Short mmCIF file of C-alpha atoms in Angstrom, two decimals:
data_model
loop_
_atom_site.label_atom_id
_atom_site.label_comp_id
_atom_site.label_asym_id
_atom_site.label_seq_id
_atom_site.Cartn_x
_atom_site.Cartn_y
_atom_site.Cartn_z
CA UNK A 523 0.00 0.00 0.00
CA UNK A 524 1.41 3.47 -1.08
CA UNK A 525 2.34 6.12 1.57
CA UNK A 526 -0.34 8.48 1.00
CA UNK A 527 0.63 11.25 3.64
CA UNK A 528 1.27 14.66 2.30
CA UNK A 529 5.30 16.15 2.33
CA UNK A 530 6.34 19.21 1.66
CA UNK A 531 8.68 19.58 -1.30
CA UNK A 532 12.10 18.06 -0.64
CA UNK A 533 14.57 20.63 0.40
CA UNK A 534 11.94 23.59 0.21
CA UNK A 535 12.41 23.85 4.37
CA UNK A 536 15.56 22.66 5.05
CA UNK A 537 16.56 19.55 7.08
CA UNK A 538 14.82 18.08 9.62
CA UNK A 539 15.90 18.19 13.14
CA UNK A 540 16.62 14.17 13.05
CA UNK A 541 18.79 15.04 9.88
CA UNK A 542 20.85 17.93 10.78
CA UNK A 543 22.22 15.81 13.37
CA UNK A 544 23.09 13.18 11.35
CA UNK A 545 20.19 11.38 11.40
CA UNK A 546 20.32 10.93 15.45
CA UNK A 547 18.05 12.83 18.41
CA UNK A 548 19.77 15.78 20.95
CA UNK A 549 19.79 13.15 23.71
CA UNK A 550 23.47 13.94 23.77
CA UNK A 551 23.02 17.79 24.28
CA UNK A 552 19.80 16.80 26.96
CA UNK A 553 22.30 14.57 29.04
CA UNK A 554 25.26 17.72 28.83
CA UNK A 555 22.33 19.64 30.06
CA UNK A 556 21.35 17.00 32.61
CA UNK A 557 24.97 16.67 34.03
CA UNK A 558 25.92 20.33 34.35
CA UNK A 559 22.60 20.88 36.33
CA UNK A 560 23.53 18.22 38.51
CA UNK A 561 26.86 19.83 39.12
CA UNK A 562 25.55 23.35 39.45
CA UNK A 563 23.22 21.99 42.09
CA UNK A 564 25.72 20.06 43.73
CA UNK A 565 28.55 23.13 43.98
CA UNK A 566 25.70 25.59 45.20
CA UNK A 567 24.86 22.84 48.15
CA UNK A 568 28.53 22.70 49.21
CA UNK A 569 28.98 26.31 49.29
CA UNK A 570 25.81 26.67 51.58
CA UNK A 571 27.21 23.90 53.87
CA UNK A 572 30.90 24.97 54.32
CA UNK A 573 29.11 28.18 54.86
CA UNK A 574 26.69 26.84 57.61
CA UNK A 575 29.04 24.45 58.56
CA UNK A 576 32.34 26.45 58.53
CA UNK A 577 30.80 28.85 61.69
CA UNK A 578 32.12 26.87 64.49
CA UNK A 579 32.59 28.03 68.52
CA UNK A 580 35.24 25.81 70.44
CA UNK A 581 36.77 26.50 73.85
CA UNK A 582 38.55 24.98 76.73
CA UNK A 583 39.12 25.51 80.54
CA UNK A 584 42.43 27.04 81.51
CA UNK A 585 42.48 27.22 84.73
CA UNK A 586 39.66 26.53 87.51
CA UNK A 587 40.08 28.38 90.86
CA UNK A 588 37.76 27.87 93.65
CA UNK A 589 36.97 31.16 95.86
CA UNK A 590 35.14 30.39 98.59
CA UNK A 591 32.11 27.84 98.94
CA UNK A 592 30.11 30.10 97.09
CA UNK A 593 32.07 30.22 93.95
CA UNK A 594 34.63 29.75 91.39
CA UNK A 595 36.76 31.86 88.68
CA UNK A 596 37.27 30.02 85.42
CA UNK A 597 39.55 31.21 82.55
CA UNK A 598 38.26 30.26 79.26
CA UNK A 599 40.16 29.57 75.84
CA UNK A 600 37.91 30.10 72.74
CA UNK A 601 38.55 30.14 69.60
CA UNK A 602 35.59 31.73 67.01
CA UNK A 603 35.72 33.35 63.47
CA UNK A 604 35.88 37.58 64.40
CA UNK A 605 32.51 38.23 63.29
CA UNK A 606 30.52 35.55 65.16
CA UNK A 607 29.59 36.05 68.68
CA UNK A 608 29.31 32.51 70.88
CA UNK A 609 28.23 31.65 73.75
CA UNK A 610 30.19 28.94 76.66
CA UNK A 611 27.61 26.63 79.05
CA UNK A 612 29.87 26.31 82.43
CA UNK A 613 29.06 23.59 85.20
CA UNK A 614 30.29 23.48 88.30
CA UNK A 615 29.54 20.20 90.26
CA UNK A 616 29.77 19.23 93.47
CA UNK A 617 31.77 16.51 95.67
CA UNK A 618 28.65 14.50 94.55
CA UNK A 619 28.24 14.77 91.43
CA UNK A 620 25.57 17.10 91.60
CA UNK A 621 25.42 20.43 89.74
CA UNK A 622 25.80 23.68 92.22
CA UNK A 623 26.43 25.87 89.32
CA UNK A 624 25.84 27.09 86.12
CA UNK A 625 26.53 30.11 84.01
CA UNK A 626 26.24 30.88 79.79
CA UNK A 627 28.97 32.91 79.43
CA UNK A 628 28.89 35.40 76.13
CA UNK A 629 31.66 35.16 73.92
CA UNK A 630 31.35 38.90 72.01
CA UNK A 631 32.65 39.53 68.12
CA UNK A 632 35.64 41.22 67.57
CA UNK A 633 38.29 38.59 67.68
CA UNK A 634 38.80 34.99 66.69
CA UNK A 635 40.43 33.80 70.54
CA UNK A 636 38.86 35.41 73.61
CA UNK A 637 40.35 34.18 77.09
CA UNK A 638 37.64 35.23 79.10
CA UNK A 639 37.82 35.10 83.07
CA UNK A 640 34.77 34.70 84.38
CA UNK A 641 33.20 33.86 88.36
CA UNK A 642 30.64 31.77 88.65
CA UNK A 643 28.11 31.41 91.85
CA UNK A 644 27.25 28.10 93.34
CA UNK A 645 24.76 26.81 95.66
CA UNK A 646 27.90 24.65 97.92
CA UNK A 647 31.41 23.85 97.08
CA UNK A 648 32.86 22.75 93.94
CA UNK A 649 35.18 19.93 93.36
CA UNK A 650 34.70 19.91 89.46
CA UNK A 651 34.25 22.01 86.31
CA UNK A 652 32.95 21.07 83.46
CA UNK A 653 33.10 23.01 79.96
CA UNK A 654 29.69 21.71 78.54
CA UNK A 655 30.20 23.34 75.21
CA UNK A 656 30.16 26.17 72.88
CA UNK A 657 27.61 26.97 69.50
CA UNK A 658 26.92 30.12 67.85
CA UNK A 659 25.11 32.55 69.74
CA UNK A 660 21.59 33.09 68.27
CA UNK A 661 19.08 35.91 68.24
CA UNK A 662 20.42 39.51 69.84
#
């Protein structure tokens, strides 16, 4: 049976997509496409998480001095990018184990290592210090 669908003249419009490339489809230029995206995407979520990421607070206890029963003085080493402001959880425990003392301590911007000295009040005496950690300091 005879094709019997209506063409255009030959040549009157120029080739057809499947022809000017050789006879084959753009997959190739689709997958380019497909894998530059993917690498776009990928580089824009490693720059937001060395960003996120890269803002870190760390610190350690110097020295620990007891005063009286009623408190201690601590001397803290942190260590912060200059433009971040942290914050330091102190705990002072007791010959018990139990906490008798607690203080945030606020690490300003400014500088990246702050060696704050700081007192901090407790409820009986102290036998131990502990540096419970450090983060970012959020909202004002």
């Amino acid at each position: 049976m005879p094709d019997t669908r209506a063409r255009p003249p030959e040549g009157r419009y120029g080739r057809s997509g499947a022809e000017a490339t050789g006879g084959g489809s753009d997959r190739g230029l689709r997958s380019a496409g497909v894998v530059l995206g993917v690498v776009l995407l990928a580089l824009v979520g490693w720059f937001g998480y060395s960003y996120v990421a890269g803002t870190e607070v760390s610190g350690s206890v110097v020295t620990f001095r007891k005063i009286s029963d009623e408190s201690v003085e601590v001397k803290l080493e942190v260590h912060k990018d200059a433009d971040v402001t942290g914050v330091c959880t102190l705990r002072v425990l007791g010959s018990e184990g139990g906490v008798v003392g607690r203080k945030d301590v606020r690490i300003g911007s400014g500088a990246e290592r702050v060696d704050p000295v700081v007192t901090v009040r407790t409820t009986g005496p102290a036998a131990r210090l502990q540096l419970a950690g450090c983060h970012v300091a959020t909202g004002g």
